[in-house]
């Protein structure tokens, strides 16, 4: 396959008249200065580095006030009630819809932090990796690149208390988890660009013994929810006499394979120490705002040379532009300043490039830069839109991020699969019909 762009964002910067040859899903040749017909602008498509796709079905269901002060923890109680009703078929229908929306938003792949493993009340399905198979099927149907991260969930808190209620669907003994991981590997076997990693859920849900072993379970990425909520910091501090990030830096073999999801609650010393490990900060600005988590220390992180990417997490809204925008806007509101995350590059350009390379690192996926050997995760913008009219270079990315609307991604390729064409995912209609039927049934049952 040959693609041509009047301009493209290459590792060395903006280039004109770029011709890309794609073979077996990978970029095989990049030539600049070759006139031709094709797209106006081609960019590396970032990875969505953190998602729980089933939560896409909860959007709009948790925004009313419950007794007393609504919080992350009341949201979690509703989430547990909701997932008491989800069958494997439901999970597949919801995941497929979420992946269609991710591709249309401009994500070339997704890291699915997958913890809904088991039937209601615990136990296992006949195939312990049934639910992983459903997620893999959704990725196969939509063509979206997948880094699958089966979650290890062992206990209800740092004190080792047993799992209860909704958590029974997440928990696995080490034996069951090993079967699940093997099964997940088999589910991905027909997908050449898929990656298998592991996800110890959080410091509160995984034992210390397991945390010592997670790095060796696969050669792939390791993701963990690290410091989302203040109550979580208090709990870890009381049990282990260190804050979560402080403890992780001192006790885990953190490196570029690790992705620390919601590195929100950090002191300046933790920011600097964590950035130095090479671990990626997995930021989910829309969900973090929705759940009232707090604001990530972006200037401190960038000053320490930290890598980051963005994820849609709860999928309450799936928008690449809005994740990037809110990341910067939360900084502006907190610091009463503008262009907080810009360097010699504009804000939109920095956000795009860092999210693309950081997300790729977190996903263990050779992508994020338009260069030979990388998977062809690419997107073309709808530059005929009045929101982007006449713009070039960095300003185009600034307009996409800060002034854009949904639907500006005209085309998207994931490992060379051309899955968004004319602004629409190629399987959109059929996927939406199944999602609609699933949602009608679920809402009636709630
Ligand atoms: Zn999460």
CSV table of C-alpha atoms and ligand atoms in Angstrom, one decimal:
chain,number,residue,atom,x,y,z
A,1,UNK,CA,0.0,0.0,0.0
A,2,UNK,CA,1.2,3.5,-0.9
A,3,UNK,CA,0.0,6.6,1.0
A,4,UNK,CA,0.8,10.2,0.1
A,5,UNK,CA,0.5,13.3,2.3
A,6,UNK,CA,1.1,16.9,1.4
A,7,UNK,CA,2.5,17.2,4.9
A,8,UNK,CA,3.3,14.6,7.6
A,9,UNK,CA,4.7,14.7,11.1
A,10,UNK,CA,8.0,12.7,11.0
A,11,UNK,CA,10.4,12.2,13.9
A,12,UNK,CA,12.5,15.1,12.7
A,13,UNK,CA,9.5,17.4,12.3
A,14,UNK,CA,7.0,18.4,9.6
A,15,UNK,CA,7.8,17.3,6.1
A,16,UNK,CA,6.3,18.1,2.8
A,17,UNK,CA,5.2,15.7,0.0
A,18,UNK,CA,5.7,12.5,2.0
A,19,UNK,CA,5.2,9.1,0.4
A,20,UNK,CA,4.8,6.1,2.6
A,21,UNK,CA,5.0,2.5,1.5
A,22,UNK,CA,3.3,0.0,3.9
A,23,UNK,CA,4.0,-3.7,3.8
A,24,UNK,CA,2.5,-6.3,6.0
A,25,UNK,CA,1.2,-3.6,8.3
A,26,UNK,CA,4.5,-1.9,8.8
A,27,UNK,CA,6.0,1.2,7.4
A,28,UNK,CA,8.5,0.0,4.8
A,29,UNK,CA,9.7,3.2,3.2
A,30,UNK,CA,9.4,6.9,3.9
A,31,UNK,CA,10.3,9.4,1.1
A,32,UNK,CA,9.9,13.1,1.3
A,33,UNK,CA,9.7,15.7,-1.4
A,34,UNK,CA,7.8,13.5,-3.8
A,35,UNK,CA,4.8,15.3,-5.3
A,36,UNK,CA,1.6,13.2,-5.5
A,37,UNK,CA,-2.1,12.8,-4.8
A,38,UNK,CA,-3.6,11.6,-1.6
A,39,UNK,CA,-4.1,13.1,1.9
A,40,UNK,CA,-3.4,16.6,3.2
A,41,UNK,CA,-2.0,15.6,6.6
A,42,UNK,CA,-0.8,12.3,8.0
A,43,UNK,CA,0.1,11.9,11.6
A,44,UNK,CA,1.2,9.0,13.8
A,45,UNK,CA,-2.0,7.7,15.5
A,46,UNK,CA,-1.5,7.5,19.3
A,47,UNK,CA,-2.3,4.5,21.5
A,48,UNK,CA,-5.2,4.8,24.0
A,49,UNK,CA,-3.1,3.5,26.9
A,50,UNK,CA,-5.8,2.8,29.5
A,51,UNK,CA,-9.3,1.5,29.0
A,52,UNK,CA,-11.9,-0.6,30.7
A,53,UNK,CA,-14.2,-1.0,27.7
A,54,UNK,CA,-17.2,-2.4,29.5
A,55,UNK,CA,-17.5,0.9,31.5
A,56,UNK,CA,-18.5,2.5,28.2
A,57,UNK,CA,-22.0,1.3,28.9
A,58,UNK,CA,-22.2,3.3,32.2
A,59,UNK,CA,-21.8,6.7,30.6
A,60,UNK,CA,-24.5,9.1,32.0
A,61,UNK,CA,-25.7,6.6,34.7
A,62,UNK,CA,-23.6,7.9,37.6
A,63,UNK,CA,-24.0,11.7,37.5
A,64,UNK,CA,-26.7,12.2,40.1
A,65,UNK,CA,-26.0,12.8,43.7
A,66,UNK,CA,-26.2,9.8,46.0
A,67,UNK,CA,-26.6,10.0,49.8
A,68,UNK,CA,-24.1,12.5,51.3
A,69,UNK,CA,-21.1,13.5,49.3
A,70,UNK,CA,-20.8,11.6,46.0
A,71,UNK,CA,-17.2,10.4,45.4
A,72,UNK,CA,-15.1,7.9,43.5
A,73,UNK,CA,-16.1,5.3,46.1
A,74,UNK,CA,-19.9,5.8,45.5
A,75,UNK,CA,-19.2,5.7,41.7
A,76,UNK,CA,-17.4,2.4,42.3
A,77,UNK,CA,-20.4,0.9,44.2
A,78,UNK,CA,-22.6,1.7,41.2
A,79,UNK,CA,-20.0,0.3,38.8
A,80,UNK,CA,-20.0,-3.0,40.8
A,81,UNK,CA,-23.9,-3.2,40.7
A,82,UNK,CA,-23.8,-2.6,36.9
A,83,UNK,CA,-21.3,-5.3,36.2
A,84,UNK,CA,-23.4,-7.8,38.1
A,85,UNK,CA,-25.5,-7.9,35.0
A,86,UNK,CA,-22.9,-8.2,32.2
A,87,UNK,CA,-22.7,-11.5,30.2
A,88,UNK,CA,-19.8,-12.4,27.9
A,89,UNK,CA,-22.0,-11.4,24.9
A,90,UNK,CA,-22.7,-8.0,26.5
A,91,UNK,CA,-19.0,-7.4,27.2
A,92,UNK,CA,-18.2,-8.2,23.5
A,93,UNK,CA,-20.9,-5.9,22.2
A,94,UNK,CA,-19.9,-3.0,24.4
A,95,UNK,CA,-16.1,-3.5,23.8
A,96,UNK,CA,-16.7,-3.5,20.0
A,97,UNK,CA,-18.7,-0.3,20.1
A,98,UNK,CA,-16.0,1.4,22.3
A,99,UNK,CA,-13.3,0.3,19.9
A,100,UNK,CA,-15.2,1.8,16.9
A,101,UNK,CA,-15.4,5.1,18.8
A,102,UNK,CA,-11.7,4.9,19.7
A,103,UNK,CA,-10.7,4.5,16.1
A,104,UNK,CA,-13.0,7.3,15.0
A,105,UNK,CA,-11.5,9.5,17.7
A,106,UNK,CA,-7.9,9.0,16.3
A,107,UNK,CA,-6.5,6.2,18.5
A,108,UNK,CA,-4.6,3.5,16.5
A,109,UNK,CA,-4.6,0.9,19.3
A,110,UNK,CA,-5.9,0.4,22.8
A,111,UNK,CA,-4.4,-1.1,26.1
A,112,UNK,CA,-7.3,-2.9,27.6
A,113,UNK,CA,-6.8,-3.2,31.4
A,114,UNK,CA,-9.1,-6.1,31.7
A,115,UNK,CA,-10.4,-7.2,35.0
A,116,UNK,CA,-13.9,-8.6,34.4
A,117,UNK,CA,-12.8,-12.2,34.1
A,118,UNK,CA,-15.3,-14.4,35.9
A,119,UNK,CA,-19.1,-15.2,36.2
A,120,UNK,CA,-21.3,-13.3,38.7
A,121,UNK,CA,-20.4,-14.5,42.2
A,122,UNK,CA,-17.0,-15.9,41.3
A,123,UNK,CA,-15.8,-19.2,39.9
A,124,UNK,CA,-14.6,-19.5,36.3
A,125,UNK,CA,-16.2,-19.9,32.9
A,126,UNK,CA,-15.5,-23.3,31.1
A,127,UNK,CA,-12.7,-21.4,29.4
A,128,UNK,CA,-11.1,-19.3,32.1
A,129,UNK,CA,-10.1,-16.8,29.4
A,130,UNK,CA,-13.6,-16.5,28.0
A,131,UNK,CA,-13.8,-12.7,28.7
A,132,UNK,CA,-10.3,-12.1,27.2
A,133,UNK,CA,-11.5,-13.9,24.1
A,134,UNK,CA,-14.4,-11.5,23.9
A,135,UNK,CA,-12.1,-8.5,24.1
A,136,UNK,CA,-9.8,-10.1,21.4
A,137,UNK,CA,-12.9,-10.7,19.2
A,138,UNK,CA,-13.9,-7.0,19.5
A,139,UNK,CA,-10.4,-6.0,18.5
A,140,UNK,CA,-10.4,-8.4,15.6
A,141,UNK,CA,-13.8,-7.2,14.3
A,142,UNK,CA,-12.9,-3.5,14.6
A,143,UNK,CA,-9.3,-3.9,13.4
A,144,UNK,CA,-8.1,-1.8,16.3
A,145,UNK,CA,-4.6,-2.7,17.6
A,146,UNK,CA,-4.8,-4.4,21.0
A,147,UNK,CA,-2.4,-4.6,24.0
A,148,UNK,CA,-4.3,-7.0,26.3
A,149,UNK,CA,-3.6,-6.7,30.0
A,150,UNK,CA,-5.4,-9.3,32.1
A,151,UNK,CA,-5.7,-7.9,35.6
A,152,UNK,CA,-4.4,-9.6,38.7
A,153,UNK,CA,-6.9,-8.9,41.6
A,154,UNK,CA,-6.4,-10.8,44.8
A,155,UNK,CA,-7.6,-8.9,47.8
A,156,UNK,CA,-10.1,-6.2,48.9
A,157,UNK,CA,-7.5,-3.9,50.4
A,158,UNK,CA,-3.9,-3.4,51.5
A,159,UNK,CA,-4.6,-5.3,54.7
A,160,UNK,CA,-5.3,-8.5,52.6
A,161,UNK,CA,-9.0,-8.6,53.3
A,162,UNK,CA,-10.9,-11.1,51.1
A,163,UNK,CA,-12.8,-10.1,48.0
A,164,UNK,CA,-16.5,-9.4,48.3
A,165,UNK,CA,-19.6,-8.6,46.2
A,166,UNK,CA,-18.7,-7.2,42.7
A,167,UNK,CA,-15.0,-7.9,43.2
A,168,UNK,CA,-15.6,-11.7,43.0
A,169,UNK,CA,-15.8,-11.4,39.3
A,170,UNK,CA,-12.2,-10.0,39.2
A,171,UNK,CA,-10.4,-12.2,41.6
A,172,UNK,CA,-8.2,-15.2,40.6
A,173,UNK,CA,-6.0,-17.6,42.5
A,174,UNK,CA,-2.5,-17.8,41.1
A,175,UNK,CA,-3.4,-21.1,39.3
A,176,UNK,CA,-6.5,-19.7,37.7
A,177,UNK,CA,-4.6,-16.5,36.7
A,178,UNK,CA,-2.0,-18.6,34.9
A,179,UNK,CA,-4.6,-20.5,33.0
A,180,UNK,CA,-6.3,-17.2,32.2
A,181,UNK,CA,-3.0,-15.7,30.9
A,182,UNK,CA,-2.3,-18.7,28.7
A,183,UNK,CA,-5.8,-18.6,27.3
A,184,UNK,CA,-5.5,-14.8,26.7
A,185,UNK,CA,-2.3,-15.5,24.8
A,186,UNK,CA,-4.1,-18.1,22.6
A,187,UNK,CA,-6.9,-15.6,22.0
A,188,UNK,CA,-4.4,-13.2,20.5
A,189,UNK,CA,-2.5,-15.7,18.5
A,190,UNK,CA,-4.1,-14.8,15.1
A,191,UNK,CA,-3.4,-11.1,15.6
A,192,UNK,CA,0.2,-10.3,14.5
A,193,UNK,CA,0.4,-6.9,16.1
A,194,UNK,CA,-1.4,-7.8,19.4
A,195,UNK,CA,0.6,-7.6,22.6
A,196,UNK,CA,0.1,-9.5,25.9
A,197,UNK,CA,1.1,-7.9,29.2
A,198,UNK,CA,-0.1,-8.0,32.8
A,199,UNK,CA,-1.8,-5.6,35.1
A,200,UNK,CA,-1.5,-5.9,38.8
A,201,UNK,CA,-4.7,-3.9,39.6
A,202,UNK,CA,-3.3,-1.6,42.3
A,203,UNK,CA,-1.2,-1.7,45.4
A,204,UNK,CA,-4.4,-2.2,47.4
A,205,UNK,CA,-5.6,-5.3,45.4
A,206,UNK,CA,-2.4,-7.3,44.9
A,207,UNK,CA,-0.2,-9.0,47.5
A,208,UNK,CA,3.5,-8.1,47.8
A,209,UNK,CA,4.5,-11.6,46.8
A,210,UNK,CA,2.7,-11.2,43.5
A,211,UNK,CA,4.1,-7.7,42.9
A,212,UNK,CA,7.5,-9.2,43.1
A,213,UNK,CA,6.7,-11.7,40.3
A,214,UNK,CA,4.6,-9.7,37.8
A,215,UNK,CA,7.6,-8.5,35.8
A,216,UNK,CA,8.4,-12.0,34.8
A,217,UNK,CA,5.0,-13.2,33.8
A,218,UNK,CA,5.2,-12.1,30.2
A,219,UNK,CA,7.8,-10.2,28.3
A,220,UNK,CA,5.3,-7.5,27.7
A,221,UNK,CA,4.2,-4.3,29.5
A,222,UNK,CA,3.1,-4.1,33.2
A,223,UNK,CA,0.4,-1.6,34.1
A,224,UNK,CA,-0.8,-0.7,37.5
A,225,UNK,CA,-3.3,1.8,39.0
A,226,UNK,CA,-0.9,3.7,41.3
A,227,UNK,CA,-2.1,6.8,43.1
A,228,UNK,CA,-5.5,7.9,41.9
A,229,UNK,CA,-7.3,8.8,45.1
A,230,UNK,CA,-6.2,10.5,48.4
A,231,UNK,CA,-7.8,7.7,50.4
A,232,UNK,CA,-5.6,5.2,48.6
A,233,UNK,CA,-2.5,7.1,49.5
A,234,UNK,CA,-3.7,7.1,53.2
A,235,UNK,CA,-4.3,3.4,53.1
A,236,UNK,CA,-0.9,2.5,51.6
A,237,UNK,CA,0.9,5.0,53.9
A,238,UNK,CA,-0.7,3.4,57.0
A,239,UNK,CA,0.1,-0.1,55.9
A,240,UNK,CA,3.6,0.3,54.4
A,241,UNK,CA,4.8,3.6,55.9
A,242,UNK,CA,5.3,5.0,52.4
A,243,UNK,CA,3.2,6.8,49.8
A,244,UNK,CA,2.2,4.6,46.8
A,245,UNK,CA,4.7,6.1,44.3
A,246,UNK,CA,7.4,6.4,46.9
A,247,UNK,CA,6.9,2.7,47.8
A,248,UNK,CA,6.8,1.6,44.2
A,249,UNK,CA,10.0,3.4,43.3
A,250,UNK,CA,11.8,1.9,46.3
A,251,UNK,CA,10.4,-1.7,45.9
A,252,UNK,CA,9.4,-2.5,42.3
A,253,UNK,CA,11.8,-2.9,39.3
A,254,UNK,CA,10.3,0.0,37.5
A,255,UNK,CA,11.5,0.7,34.0
A,256,UNK,CA,10.2,1.5,30.5
A,257,UNK,CA,8.0,-1.6,30.5
A,258,UNK,CA,5.9,-0.2,33.3
A,259,UNK,CA,3.0,2.2,33.0
A,260,UNK,CA,1.7,3.9,36.1
A,261,UNK,CA,-1.9,4.7,35.7
A,262,UNK,CA,-3.2,7.8,37.4
A,263,UNK,CA,0.1,9.1,38.8
A,264,UNK,CA,-2.1,11.8,40.3
A,265,UNK,CA,-1.2,11.9,44.0
A,266,UNK,CA,2.6,12.6,44.0
A,267,UNK,CA,4.9,14.9,46.0
A,268,UNK,CA,7.6,16.7,43.9
A,269,UNK,CA,10.2,14.2,45.1
A,270,UNK,CA,8.0,11.3,43.9
A,271,UNK,CA,7.5,13.1,40.5
A,272,UNK,CA,11.2,13.3,40.0
A,273,UNK,CA,12.0,9.8,41.2
A,274,UNK,CA,9.3,8.1,39.2
A,275,UNK,CA,10.1,10.1,36.0
A,276,UNK,CA,13.7,8.9,36.2
A,277,UNK,CA,12.7,5.2,36.2
A,278,UNK,CA,11.5,5.4,32.6
A,279,UNK,CA,8.0,4.3,33.5
A,280,UNK,CA,5.2,6.0,31.5
A,281,UNK,CA,2.7,8.1,33.4
A,282,UNK,CA,-0.7,6.9,32.1
A,283,UNK,CA,-3.0,9.9,32.3
A,284,UNK,CA,-6.8,9.8,31.8
A,285,UNK,CA,-7.8,13.5,32.1
A,286,UNK,CA,-11.5,13.1,31.3
A,287,UNK,CA,-12.0,10.2,33.7
A,288,UNK,CA,-9.8,11.8,36.4
A,289,UNK,CA,-12.0,14.9,36.1
A,290,UNK,CA,-15.2,12.9,36.1
A,291,UNK,CA,-14.2,11.1,39.3
A,292,UNK,CA,-12.7,14.1,41.0
A,293,UNK,CA,-9.2,12.6,41.4
A,294,UNK,CA,-7.1,15.7,41.2
A,295,UNK,CA,-4.5,17.3,38.9
A,296,UNK,CA,-1.3,15.6,37.6
A,297,UNK,CA,1.9,17.6,38.0
A,298,UNK,CA,2.7,18.0,34.3
A,299,UNK,CA,5.4,20.7,34.6
A,300,UNK,CA,7.3,18.8,37.2
A,301,UNK,CA,7.0,15.6,35.2
A,302,UNK,CA,8.2,17.1,31.9
A,303,UNK,CA,11.0,18.9,33.7
A,304,UNK,CA,12.2,15.6,35.0
A,305,UNK,CA,12.1,14.1,31.5
A,306,UNK,CA,9.1,11.9,32.2
A,307,UNK,CA,7.2,10.1,29.5
A,308,UNK,CA,3.4,10.1,29.4
A,309,UNK,CA,0.5,9.0,27.3
A,310,UNK,CA,-3.3,9.3,27.5
A,311,UNK,CA,-6.1,6.9,28.0
A,312,UNK,CA,-9.9,6.9,28.0
A,313,UNK,CA,-10.2,4.8,31.1
A,314,UNK,CA,-13.9,4.8,32.1
A,315,UNK,CA,-14.9,5.7,28.5
A,316,UNK,CA,-17.5,8.1,29.8
A,317,UNK,CA,-16.5,10.0,26.7
A,318,UNK,CA,-14.1,8.8,24.0
A,319,UNK,CA,-12.2,11.7,22.5
A,320,UNK,CA,-8.5,11.9,21.8
A,321,UNK,CA,-8.6,15.7,21.3
A,322,UNK,CA,-10.5,16.2,24.6
A,323,UNK,CA,-8.1,14.1,26.6
A,324,UNK,CA,-5.2,16.2,25.3
A,325,UNK,CA,-7.1,19.5,25.8
A,326,UNK,CA,-8.2,18.7,29.3
A,327,UNK,CA,-4.6,17.7,30.3
A,328,UNK,CA,-3.4,21.1,29.4
A,329,UNK,CA,-6.5,23.0,30.6
A,330,UNK,CA,-6.3,21.4,34.0
A,331,UNK,CA,-2.8,22.8,34.3
A,332,UNK,CA,-3.9,26.2,33.2
A,333,UNK,CA,-6.7,26.3,35.7
A,334,UNK,CA,-4.5,25.1,38.6
A,335,UNK,CA,-1.5,27.3,37.8
A,336,UNK,CA,-3.3,30.4,36.3
A,337,UNK,CA,-1.0,30.3,33.3
A,338,UNK,CA,-1.2,29.5,29.6
A,339,UNK,CA,0.7,27.1,27.3
A,340,UNK,CA,2.0,25.2,30.3
A,341,UNK,CA,3.0,22.1,28.5
A,342,UNK,CA,4.6,23.8,25.4
A,343,UNK,CA,8.4,23.8,24.8
A,344,UNK,CA,9.9,24.9,21.6
A,345,UNK,CA,7.0,23.0,20.1
A,346,UNK,CA,3.5,24.4,20.5
A,347,UNK,CA,1.2,22.9,23.1
A,348,UNK,CA,-0.8,20.8,20.6
A,349,UNK,CA,2.4,19.5,19.0
A,350,UNK,CA,4.0,18.6,22.2
A,351,UNK,CA,0.9,16.8,23.5
A,352,UNK,CA,0.5,14.9,20.3
A,353,UNK,CA,4.1,13.7,20.0
A,354,UNK,CA,4.6,12.8,23.6
A,355,UNK,CA,1.2,11.0,23.8
A,356,UNK,CA,2.1,9.1,20.6
A,357,UNK,CA,5.6,8.0,21.8
A,358,UNK,CA,4.7,7.5,25.4
A,359,UNK,CA,1.5,5.6,24.6
A,360,UNK,CA,3.5,3.3,22.2
A,361,UNK,CA,6.0,2.6,24.9
A,362,UNK,CA,3.3,1.8,27.4
A,363,UNK,CA,1.6,-0.5,24.9
A,364,UNK,CA,4.8,-2.4,24.0
A,365,UNK,CA,3.8,-1.5,20.4
A,366,UNK,CA,6.3,-0.5,17.8
A,367,UNK,CA,4.5,2.7,16.8
A,368,UNK,CA,4.1,6.4,17.6
A,369,UNK,CA,6.6,7.6,15.0
A,370,UNK,CA,6.4,7.6,11.3
A,371,UNK,CA,9.6,5.7,10.5
A,372,UNK,CA,10.6,2.5,8.8
A,373,UNK,CA,9.9,-0.7,10.7
A,374,UNK,CA,7.1,0.8,12.9
A,375,UNK,CA,3.5,-0.5,12.6
A,376,UNK,CA,1.5,1.7,10.3
A,377,UNK,CA,-0.7,3.3,12.9
A,378,UNK,CA,-1.6,6.4,11.0
A,379,UNK,CA,-4.4,9.0,10.7
A,380,UNK,CA,-5.3,11.6,8.1
A,381,UNK,CA,-7.1,14.8,9.3
A,382,UNK,CA,-10.2,16.3,7.6
A,383,UNK,CA,-8.5,19.5,6.6
A,384,UNK,CA,-11.4,20.6,4.5
A,385,UNK,CA,-13.2,21.3,7.8
A,386,UNK,CA,-13.6,25.0,8.6
A,387,UNK,CA,-12.1,24.4,12.0
A,388,UNK,CA,-8.8,23.6,10.4
A,389,UNK,CA,-9.1,25.8,7.3
A,390,UNK,CA,-5.8,27.1,6.0
A,391,UNK,CA,-3.7,25.8,8.9
A,392,UNK,CA,-0.3,24.1,8.7
A,393,UNK,CA,2.2,22.5,11.0
A,394,UNK,CA,2.0,23.0,14.7
A,395,UNK,CA,-1.1,25.3,14.4
A,396,UNK,CA,-3.0,22.5,12.8
A,397,UNK,CA,-2.5,20.3,15.9
A,398,UNK,CA,-3.3,23.2,18.1
A,399,UNK,CA,-6.6,23.7,16.3
A,400,UNK,CA,-7.4,20.0,16.3
A,401,UNK,CA,-6.7,19.9,20.1
A,402,UNK,CA,-8.2,23.2,21.3
A,403,UNK,CA,-10.7,24.4,18.6
A,404,UNK,CA,-11.7,21.1,16.9
A,405,UNK,CA,-14.9,19.1,17.0
A,406,UNK,CA,-15.5,15.4,16.9
A,407,UNK,CA,-15.2,13.8,13.4
A,408,UNK,CA,-12.0,15.5,12.2
A,409,UNK,CA,-10.2,12.2,11.8
A,410,UNK,CA,-11.0,11.4,8.1
A,411,UNK,CA,-9.0,8.1,7.9
A,412,UNK,CA,-7.2,5.8,10.3
A,413,UNK,CA,-5.0,2.8,9.8
A,414,UNK,CA,-4.1,0.4,12.5
A,415,UNK,CA,-1.1,-1.7,11.6
A,416,UNK,CA,-2.0,-0.8,8.0
A,417,UNK,CA,-5.7,-1.8,8.4
A,418,UNK,CA,-7.8,1.0,6.9
A,419,UNK,CA,-10.6,1.0,9.5
A,420,UNK,CA,-11.8,4.6,9.4
A,421,UNK,CA,-12.7,6.0,6.0
A,422,UNK,CA,-14.5,9.3,5.4
A,423,UNK,CA,-14.7,9.8,9.2
A,424,UNK,CA,-16.6,6.6,9.9
A,425,UNK,CA,-15.4,3.2,11.1
A,426,UNK,CA,-16.1,0.7,8.4
A,427,UNK,CA,-18.1,-1.6,10.7
A,428,UNK,CA,-20.0,1.2,12.5
A,429,UNK,CA,-23.6,0.4,11.6
A,430,UNK,CA,-23.6,-3.3,12.5
A,431,UNK,CA,-21.6,-2.8,15.7
A,432,UNK,CA,-24.0,0.1,16.8
A,433,UNK,CA,-27.1,-2.1,16.2
A,434,UNK,CA,-25.7,-4.8,18.6
A,435,UNK,CA,-24.7,-2.2,21.1
A,436,UNK,CA,-28.1,-0.6,21.1
A,437,UNK,CA,-29.9,-4.0,21.7
A,438,UNK,CA,-27.5,-4.8,24.5
A,439,UNK,CA,-28.1,-1.4,26.2
A,440,UNK,CA,-31.9,-1.7,26.0
A,441,UNK,CA,-31.7,-5.1,27.8
A,442,UNK,CA,-29.2,-3.9,30.4
A,443,UNK,CA,-31.1,-0.7,31.2
A,444,UNK,CA,-34.4,-2.7,31.6
A,445,UNK,CA,-32.6,-5.0,34.0
A,446,UNK,CA,-31.0,-2.3,36.2
B,1,LIG,ZN1,-8.5,2.3,35.3
